[in-house]
Short mmCIF file of C-alpha atoms in Angstrom, two decimals:
data_model
loop_
_atom_site.label_atom_id
_atom_site.label_comp_id
_atom_site.label_asym_id
_atom_site.label_seq_id
_atom_site.Cartn_x
_atom_site.Cartn_y
_atom_site.Cartn_z
CA MET K 487 10.98 19.04 -80.59
CA LYS K 488 10.54 18.76 -84.38
CA ASN K 489 13.57 18.35 -86.59
CA LEU K 490 14.27 21.80 -88.02
CA ASN K 491 16.66 23.19 -90.59
CA PHE K 492 16.93 26.47 -92.45
CA GLU K 493 15.54 25.19 -95.77
CA LYS K 494 12.52 23.53 -94.13
CA THR K 495 11.79 26.66 -92.11
CA ILE K 496 11.91 28.83 -95.24
CA LEU K 497 9.46 26.45 -96.95
CA SER K 498 7.13 26.63 -93.93
CA ILE K 499 7.25 30.43 -94.00
CA HIS K 500 6.59 30.52 -97.75
CA LYS K 501 3.54 28.29 -97.15
CA GLU K 502 2.31 30.60 -94.37
CA ILE K 503 2.30 33.64 -96.69
CA GLN K 504 1.96 31.89 -100.06
CA VAL K 505 -1.09 33.88 -101.28
CA LYS K 506 0.59 37.26 -100.81
CA LEU K 507 4.02 36.05 -101.90
CA LYS K 508 2.48 34.90 -105.19
CA LYS K 509 0.90 38.35 -105.60
CA THR K 510 4.25 39.99 -104.78
CA ASN K 511 5.99 38.01 -107.51
CA LYS K 512 3.23 38.82 -109.98
CA LYS K 513 3.72 42.51 -109.16
CA ILE K 514 7.47 42.16 -109.72
CA ASP K 515 6.79 40.54 -113.11
CA ASN K 516 4.48 43.42 -114.05
CA TYR K 517 6.99 46.06 -113.01
CA ILE K 518 9.88 44.67 -115.07
CA GLN K 519 7.92 45.25 -118.28
CA SER K 520 9.17 48.01 -120.57
CA ASP K 521 8.87 49.27 -124.14
CA VAL K 522 12.63 48.82 -124.33
CA PRO K 523 12.85 45.05 -125.12
CA LEU K 524 16.27 44.53 -123.51
CA ILE K 525 15.00 45.58 -120.05
CA PRO K 526 12.40 42.78 -119.61
CA GLN K 527 14.83 40.37 -121.27
CA LEU K 528 17.60 41.06 -118.73
CA SER K 529 15.16 41.41 -115.83
CA SER K 530 13.45 38.09 -116.61
CA TYR K 531 16.85 36.43 -116.78
CA PHE K 532 17.88 37.95 -113.44
CA PHE K 533 14.62 36.93 -111.73
CA ASN K 534 14.62 33.49 -113.36
CA LYS K 535 15.85 32.12 -110.02
CA ARG K 536 14.30 34.10 -107.18
CA GLY K 537 16.10 32.43 -104.30
CA LYS K 538 14.69 32.55 -100.79
CA GLN K 539 13.33 36.10 -101.19
CA LEU K 540 14.03 36.71 -97.51
CA ARG K 541 13.33 40.44 -97.50
CA PRO K 542 9.81 40.37 -99.00
CA VAL K 543 9.10 37.18 -97.06
CA LEU K 544 10.00 38.84 -93.75
CA CYS K 545 7.86 41.84 -94.66
CA LEU K 546 4.80 39.68 -95.32
CA LEU K 547 5.38 37.43 -92.30
CA SER K 548 5.79 40.47 -90.04
CA SER K 549 2.56 41.88 -91.47
CA LYS K 550 0.70 38.67 -90.67
CA MET K 551 2.21 38.56 -87.18
CA ILE K 552 0.99 42.03 -86.17
CA ASN K 553 -2.19 42.62 -88.18
CA GLU K 554 -5.55 40.98 -87.46
CA GLU K 555 -6.83 42.15 -90.86
CA TYR K 556 -3.75 40.90 -92.69
CA SER K 557 -5.76 39.29 -95.50
CA LYS K 558 -7.44 42.62 -96.36
CA LEU K 559 -4.18 44.59 -96.63
CA THR K 560 -2.59 45.19 -100.03
CA SER K 561 0.00 47.87 -99.23
CA ASP K 562 2.31 45.24 -97.66
CA ILE K 563 2.47 43.44 -101.04
CA SER K 564 3.65 46.60 -102.80
CA MET K 565 6.29 47.24 -100.14
CA ALA K 566 7.44 43.61 -100.23
CA ALA K 567 8.00 43.97 -103.99
CA ALA K 568 9.82 47.27 -103.42
CA LEU K 569 12.16 45.56 -100.96
CA GLU K 570 12.97 42.86 -103.51
CA PHE K 571 13.75 45.48 -106.16
CA ILE K 572 16.10 47.33 -103.78
CA HIS K 573 17.87 44.06 -102.99
CA ALA K 574 18.07 43.18 -106.69
CA ALA K 575 19.65 46.56 -107.46
CA THR K 576 22.32 46.07 -104.79
CA LEU K 577 23.16 42.59 -106.13
CA LEU K 578 23.53 43.87 -109.69
CA HIS K 579 25.85 46.65 -108.52
CA ASP K 580 27.75 44.27 -106.19
CA ASP K 581 28.53 41.94 -109.10
CA VAL K 582 30.15 44.83 -110.93
CA ILE K 583 32.18 45.94 -107.90
CA ASP K 584 33.25 42.37 -107.01
CA LYS K 585 33.61 41.24 -110.66
CA GLY K 586 31.18 38.44 -109.88
CA LYS K 587 30.64 35.87 -112.60
CA SER K 588 27.72 33.94 -111.13
CA ARG K 589 24.54 34.76 -109.23
CA ARG K 590 22.00 32.24 -107.88
CA GLY K 591 23.52 29.36 -109.78
CA GLN K 592 23.66 31.05 -113.18
CA ARG K 593 26.00 33.45 -114.98
CA SER K 594 25.68 37.02 -113.75
CA ILE K 595 24.27 39.85 -115.89
CA ASN K 596 27.66 41.59 -116.04
CA ASP K 597 29.38 38.39 -117.14
CA ILE K 598 26.97 37.69 -120.04
CA TRP K 599 26.34 41.26 -121.19
CA ASN K 600 28.75 43.69 -119.48
CA ASN K 601 29.18 45.99 -116.47
CA LYS K 602 27.28 48.85 -118.11
CA PHE K 603 24.16 46.76 -118.54
CA SER K 604 24.39 45.46 -114.97
CA VAL K 605 24.69 49.00 -113.54
CA LEU K 606 21.84 50.31 -115.70
CA LEU K 607 19.60 47.37 -114.79
CA GLY K 608 20.37 48.03 -111.13
CA ASP K 609 19.35 51.66 -111.60
CA PHE K 610 16.13 50.50 -113.28
CA MET K 611 15.39 48.22 -110.31
CA PHE K 612 15.91 51.12 -107.89
CA SER K 613 13.50 53.29 -109.88
CA LYS K 614 10.87 50.54 -109.76
CA SER K 615 11.26 50.23 -105.99
CA PHE K 616 10.37 53.91 -105.56
CA GLN K 617 7.38 53.56 -107.87
CA LEU K 618 6.13 50.68 -105.71
CA MET K 619 6.66 52.64 -102.51
CA THR K 620 4.06 55.19 -103.61
CA GLU K 621 1.45 52.41 -103.70
CA GLY K 622 1.83 52.02 -99.94
CA GLN K 623 0.47 55.57 -99.56
CA SER K 624 2.61 56.13 -96.49
CA LEU K 625 5.16 58.93 -96.51
CA LYS K 626 6.76 57.50 -93.37
CA ALA K 627 7.22 54.09 -95.03
CA MET K 628 8.73 55.75 -98.11
CA GLU K 629 11.09 57.79 -95.94
CA SER K 630 12.15 54.61 -94.15
CA LEU K 631 13.04 52.73 -97.35
CA ALA K 632 14.69 55.79 -98.90
CA GLU K 633 16.87 56.13 -95.80
CA VAL K 634 17.80 52.45 -95.93
CA SER K 635 18.83 52.75 -99.60
CA GLY K 636 21.32 55.43 -98.55
CA LYS K 637 22.63 53.31 -95.67
CA ILE K 638 23.29 50.36 -97.99
CA SER K 639 25.52 52.61 -100.13
CA GLU K 640 27.31 53.84 -97.00
CA GLY K 641 27.96 50.24 -96.03
CA GLU K 642 29.42 49.50 -99.47
CA PHE K 643 31.71 52.53 -99.20
CA LEU K 644 32.86 51.48 -95.72
CA GLN K 645 33.56 47.94 -96.87
CA MET K 646 35.60 49.12 -99.85
CA ALA K 647 37.52 51.60 -97.69
CA ASN K 648 38.48 48.77 -95.35
CA GLU K 649 39.57 46.15 -97.87
CA ASN K 650 42.73 44.42 -96.58
CA ASN K 651 42.53 46.47 -93.36
CA THR K 652 44.04 44.07 -90.83
CA SER K 653 43.34 46.56 -88.03
CA LEU K 654 39.56 46.38 -88.56
CA THR K 655 37.80 46.04 -85.20
CA ILE K 656 34.75 43.93 -84.38
CA SER K 657 32.64 47.05 -83.84
CA GLU K 658 33.70 48.44 -87.24
CA TYR K 659 32.89 45.12 -88.90
CA LEU K 660 29.46 45.05 -87.24
CA GLN K 661 28.82 48.61 -88.42
CA ILE K 662 29.64 47.62 -92.02
CA ILE K 663 27.35 44.58 -92.07
CA SER K 664 24.62 46.50 -90.27
CA LEU K 665 24.58 49.15 -93.00
CA LYS K 666 25.27 46.88 -95.97
CA THR K 667 22.97 43.97 -95.06
CA ALA K 668 20.98 44.27 -91.85
CA GLU K 669 19.25 47.64 -92.36
CA LEU K 670 17.14 46.29 -95.23
CA PHE K 671 16.01 43.38 -93.05
CA GLY K 672 15.13 45.86 -90.30
CA ALA K 673 13.04 47.83 -92.78
CA ALA K 674 11.33 44.66 -94.01
CA MET K 675 10.18 43.85 -90.49
CA LYS K 676 9.03 47.33 -89.47
CA ILE K 677 7.38 48.56 -92.71
CA PRO K 678 4.10 46.64 -92.04
CA ALA K 679 3.85 48.32 -88.62
CA ILE K 680 4.44 51.74 -90.20
CA LEU K 681 1.80 51.09 -92.87
CA THR K 682 -0.84 50.19 -90.27
CA LYS K 683 0.15 52.95 -87.84
CA LYS K 684 1.27 50.74 -84.97
CA SER K 685 3.00 52.19 -81.91
CA ASN K 686 6.55 53.52 -82.08
CA LYS K 687 7.49 50.87 -79.54
CA MET K 688 6.35 48.06 -81.85
CA ILE K 689 8.05 49.66 -84.87
CA LYS K 690 11.33 49.78 -82.93
CA GLN K 691 10.91 46.18 -81.72
CA LEU K 692 10.33 44.87 -85.23
CA ASN K 693 13.21 46.89 -86.62
CA LEU K 694 15.50 45.39 -83.97
CA ILE K 695 14.40 41.84 -84.83
CA GLY K 696 15.07 42.49 -88.52
CA LEU K 697 18.43 44.14 -87.83
CA ASN K 698 19.53 41.25 -85.63
CA PHE K 699 18.45 38.68 -88.21
CA GLY K 700 20.34 40.54 -90.94
CA MET K 701 23.47 40.68 -88.78
CA ILE K 702 23.16 36.96 -88.01
CA PHE K 703 22.68 36.17 -91.69
CA GLN K 704 25.86 38.05 -92.71
CA ILE K 705 27.92 36.72 -89.80
CA ILE K 706 27.00 33.16 -90.78
CA ASP K 707 27.70 33.93 -94.46
CA ASP K 708 31.20 35.07 -93.50
CA HIS K 709 31.55 32.15 -91.10
CA LEU K 710 30.72 29.62 -93.86
CA ASP K 711 33.59 30.91 -95.98
CA TYR K 712 35.93 29.20 -93.54
CA PHE K 713 33.80 26.61 -91.78
CA GLY K 714 31.19 25.69 -94.40
CA THR K 715 30.59 22.18 -95.72
CA ILE K 716 30.60 21.08 -99.37
CA LYS K 717 26.90 22.06 -99.44
CA THR K 718 27.85 25.72 -98.96
CA GLY K 719 26.51 27.78 -101.85
CA LYS K 720 29.54 29.98 -102.41
CA LEU K 721 33.06 28.85 -103.15
CA LYS K 722 34.83 28.02 -99.90
CA GLY K 723 37.61 30.49 -99.16
CA LYS K 724 36.27 33.09 -101.62
CA ASP K 725 36.34 35.94 -99.06
CA PHE K 726 39.85 34.94 -98.00
CA LEU K 727 41.18 34.82 -101.56
CA GLU K 728 39.64 38.26 -102.23
CA GLY K 729 41.32 39.63 -99.11
CA LYS K 730 38.12 40.46 -97.24
CA ILE K 731 38.55 40.94 -93.50
CA THR K 732 35.54 39.30 -91.87
CA LEU K 733 34.64 38.28 -88.31
CA PRO K 734 36.62 34.97 -88.15
CA ILE K 735 39.81 36.79 -89.21
CA ILE K 736 39.21 39.74 -86.86
CA VAL K 737 38.74 37.35 -83.92
CA LEU K 738 41.82 35.36 -85.03
CA PHE K 739 43.97 38.51 -85.00
CA LYS K 740 42.98 39.03 -81.36
CA LYS K 741 44.08 35.50 -80.42
CA THR K 742 47.30 34.84 -82.35
CA ASN K 743 50.82 35.26 -80.98
CA PRO K 744 53.09 38.02 -82.42
CA THR K 745 54.75 35.74 -84.99
CA GLU K 746 51.43 34.40 -86.27
CA LYS K 747 49.95 37.89 -86.29
CA LYS K 748 52.84 39.19 -88.39
CA TRP K 749 52.44 36.34 -90.91
CA LEU K 750 48.67 36.80 -91.09
CA SER K 751 49.01 40.56 -91.60
CA LYS K 752 51.49 40.01 -94.43
CA ILE K 753 49.18 37.49 -96.13
CA PHE K 754 46.26 39.91 -96.18
CA LYS K 755 48.36 42.82 -97.39
CA ASN K 756 49.60 40.80 -100.37
CA LYS K 757 47.85 41.45 -103.69
CA LYS K 758 46.98 37.75 -103.95
CA ARG K 759 46.53 34.84 -101.57
CA SER K 760 47.03 31.18 -102.46
CA LYS K 761 45.17 28.00 -101.58
CA LYS K 762 48.15 27.11 -99.39
CA ASP K 763 47.73 30.41 -97.51
CA PHE K 764 44.07 29.53 -97.00
CA LEU K 765 44.89 26.10 -95.55
CA GLN K 766 47.49 27.59 -93.20
CA THR K 767 44.99 30.21 -92.05
CA LYS K 768 42.40 27.48 -91.54
CA ALA K 769 44.87 25.66 -89.29
CA LEU K 770 45.24 28.80 -87.16
CA LEU K 771 41.46 29.20 -86.97
CA GLU K 772 41.18 25.62 -85.70
CA LYS K 773 44.07 26.08 -83.26
CA TYR K 774 42.30 28.96 -81.51
CA ASP K 775 38.75 27.55 -81.83
CA ILE K 776 37.60 30.58 -83.81
CA GLU K 777 34.57 28.67 -85.11
CA SER K 778 32.81 28.73 -81.73
CA LEU K 779 34.07 32.21 -80.84
CA SER K 780 32.67 33.83 -83.99
CA LEU K 781 29.37 31.96 -83.64
CA LYS K 782 28.94 33.48 -80.18
CA TYR K 783 28.18 36.89 -81.72
CA ALA K 784 25.38 35.41 -83.82
CA ASN K 785 23.94 33.52 -80.85
CA ASP K 786 23.88 36.66 -78.69
CA LEU K 787 21.85 38.48 -81.35
CA ARG K 788 19.48 35.53 -81.68
CA HIS K 789 18.71 35.47 -77.95
CA LYS K 790 17.94 39.21 -77.90
CA SER K 791 15.47 38.84 -80.78
CA LYS K 792 13.73 35.77 -79.35
CA VAL K 793 12.95 37.64 -76.12
CA VAL K 794 10.99 40.22 -78.14
CA LEU K 795 9.36 37.67 -80.47
CA LYS K 796 7.93 35.64 -77.62
CA THR K 797 5.59 38.52 -76.75
CA PHE K 798 3.59 38.06 -79.98
CA LYS K 799 2.51 34.44 -79.39
CA ASN K 800 1.17 33.40 -82.80
CA GLN K 801 2.21 31.15 -85.69
CA PRO K 802 4.21 33.81 -87.61
CA SER K 803 6.18 34.66 -84.45
CA ILE K 804 6.92 30.94 -83.90
CA LEU K 805 8.17 30.67 -87.47
CA LEU K 806 10.38 33.72 -86.99
CA GLN K 807 11.85 32.15 -83.86
CA GLU K 808 12.56 28.98 -85.86
CA LEU K 809 14.17 31.09 -88.59
CA LEU K 810 16.52 32.67 -86.05
CA ASP K 811 17.42 29.24 -84.63
CA THR K 812 18.07 27.58 -87.97
CA SER K 813 19.95 30.59 -89.37
CA ILE K 814 22.78 29.83 -86.97
CA ASN K 815 23.11 26.26 -88.27
CA ARG K 816 22.48 26.81 -91.97
CA ASP K 817 24.97 25.44 -94.46
CA ASN K 818 24.27 27.71 -97.43
#
């Protein structure tokens, strides 16, 4: 078995779809142009570092996996760009909500300019996503992405409503990350099938794979806040210090004794948490082996997706299986 990791797998996927990914990025560059000079200035800065581009990448890889005439299709490129604009809009709005000061290794738009510019740029990105959707010439595909945009907002509302909620259940947490993160991945996977009028069964299968991957991605993101290495992209303990109740903490609440539970509840209800609080919480997480317990949820989702993926039997499906495997072990 070849030595795999998340970064290598992403590079392999980018290589598999490089022609269309390049066209997607060119389309993004074209769509951020405006007669208002500040818009392309801010947009170019934001897209200066494009990251892994997982949503458009999954859209294009899914398209290649299910379509024999993949190379002749162009509508999947437009929809891939639309997905990236939707994601960009959510990030710009998230940075305002979370008072984020950095994004993809550089200062955030709201930190350099201000919150108003970040919100307005996010709105601009949303408008561009809907323009791009019309290029797909599929009302069903447009409806799907429009619905997902609403679900992302619902997820944000749910998350904000449950800040510092120490009674948050696992099912409620999974609902939040499904809406906030996973639904867009589900759309990325199923849009190519909608565009080429595949069966409802296949559309549902692809949506499930995308949803599961999105859930895994967020679970591991939350997991890394407590169990990440020094390579982890975000500041270790950031979620904890902000008082976010994520899967490791929810599982910990189920395991602790009454005294520990009372202390933990008090810590999360405080306005601020210290580094000392974080280290004490880490000790409790280690005591109850929460690392392996929280990973179990991600592994269960991975197995369900791999069962479906194995029915496709081609290079894109193999790469998607590798992506699921390495997502569990990623360190950023």
